[in-house]
Short mmCIF file of C-alpha atoms in Angstrom, two decimals:
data_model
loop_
_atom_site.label_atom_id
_atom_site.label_comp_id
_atom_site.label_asym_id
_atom_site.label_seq_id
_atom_site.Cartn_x
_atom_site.Cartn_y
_atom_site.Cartn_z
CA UNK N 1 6.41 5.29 -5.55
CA UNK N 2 7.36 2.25 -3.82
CA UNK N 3 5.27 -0.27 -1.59
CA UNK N 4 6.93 -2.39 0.96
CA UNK N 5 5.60 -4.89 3.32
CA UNK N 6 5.83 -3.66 6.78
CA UNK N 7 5.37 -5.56 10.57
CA UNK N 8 3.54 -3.63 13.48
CA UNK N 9 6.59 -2.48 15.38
CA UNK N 10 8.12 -0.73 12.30
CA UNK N 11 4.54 0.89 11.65
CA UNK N 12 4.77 2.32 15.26
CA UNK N 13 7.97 4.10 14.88
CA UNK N 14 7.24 5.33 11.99
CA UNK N 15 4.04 7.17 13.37
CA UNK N 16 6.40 7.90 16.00
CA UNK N 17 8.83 9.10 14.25
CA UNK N 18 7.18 11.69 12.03
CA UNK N 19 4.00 13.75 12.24
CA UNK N 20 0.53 12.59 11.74
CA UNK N 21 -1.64 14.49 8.41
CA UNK N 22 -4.97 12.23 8.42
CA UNK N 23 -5.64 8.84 9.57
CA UNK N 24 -8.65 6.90 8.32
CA UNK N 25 -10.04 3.72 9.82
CA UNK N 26 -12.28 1.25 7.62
CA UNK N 27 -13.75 -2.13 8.82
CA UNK N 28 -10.50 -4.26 7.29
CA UNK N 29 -7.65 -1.97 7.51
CA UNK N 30 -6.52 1.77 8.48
CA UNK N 31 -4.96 4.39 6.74
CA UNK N 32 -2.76 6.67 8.24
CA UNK N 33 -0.70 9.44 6.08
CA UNK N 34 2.49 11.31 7.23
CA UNK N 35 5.58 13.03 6.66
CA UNK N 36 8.58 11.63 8.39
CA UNK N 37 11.59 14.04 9.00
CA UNK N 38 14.31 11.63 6.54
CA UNK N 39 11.79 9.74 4.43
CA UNK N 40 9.72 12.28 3.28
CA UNK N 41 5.54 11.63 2.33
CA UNK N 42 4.44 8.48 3.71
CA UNK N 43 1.21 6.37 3.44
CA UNK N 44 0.48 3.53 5.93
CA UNK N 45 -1.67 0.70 5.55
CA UNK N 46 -2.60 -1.24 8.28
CA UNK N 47 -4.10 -4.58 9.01
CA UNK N 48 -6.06 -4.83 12.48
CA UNK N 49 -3.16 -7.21 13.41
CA UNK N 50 -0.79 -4.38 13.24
CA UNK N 51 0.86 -5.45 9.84
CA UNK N 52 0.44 -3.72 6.71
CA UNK N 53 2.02 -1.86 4.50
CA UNK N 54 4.12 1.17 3.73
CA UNK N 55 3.83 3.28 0.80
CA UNK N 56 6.63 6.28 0.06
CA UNK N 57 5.34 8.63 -2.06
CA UNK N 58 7.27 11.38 -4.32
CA UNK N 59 6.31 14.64 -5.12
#
């Protein structure tokens, strides 16, 4: 697994991008999971500003 910091716009295309499993919202950040066509199992973390965090995950 790898975690790398991630800005708003590059959050957005990756929801975009690839299709939706769950998305979770808590008081101080959201968590949206996906699998994107080219990079596979992918957990988002997101900040209410927009930034977070992306998290690739391996079988």
């Amino acid at each position: 697994m790898r975690i790398i910091d991630a800005e708003a716009a590059v959050l957005a295309d990756l929801k975009e991008e690839g299709r939706v499993v769950a998305e979770r919202a808590f008081p101080g950040f959201t968590v949206t999971t996906l699998r994107h066509p080219t990079l596979g199992k992918l957990v988002l973390v997101q900040a209410p500003d927009g930034n977070g965090a992306m998290v690739e995950a391996n079988e």
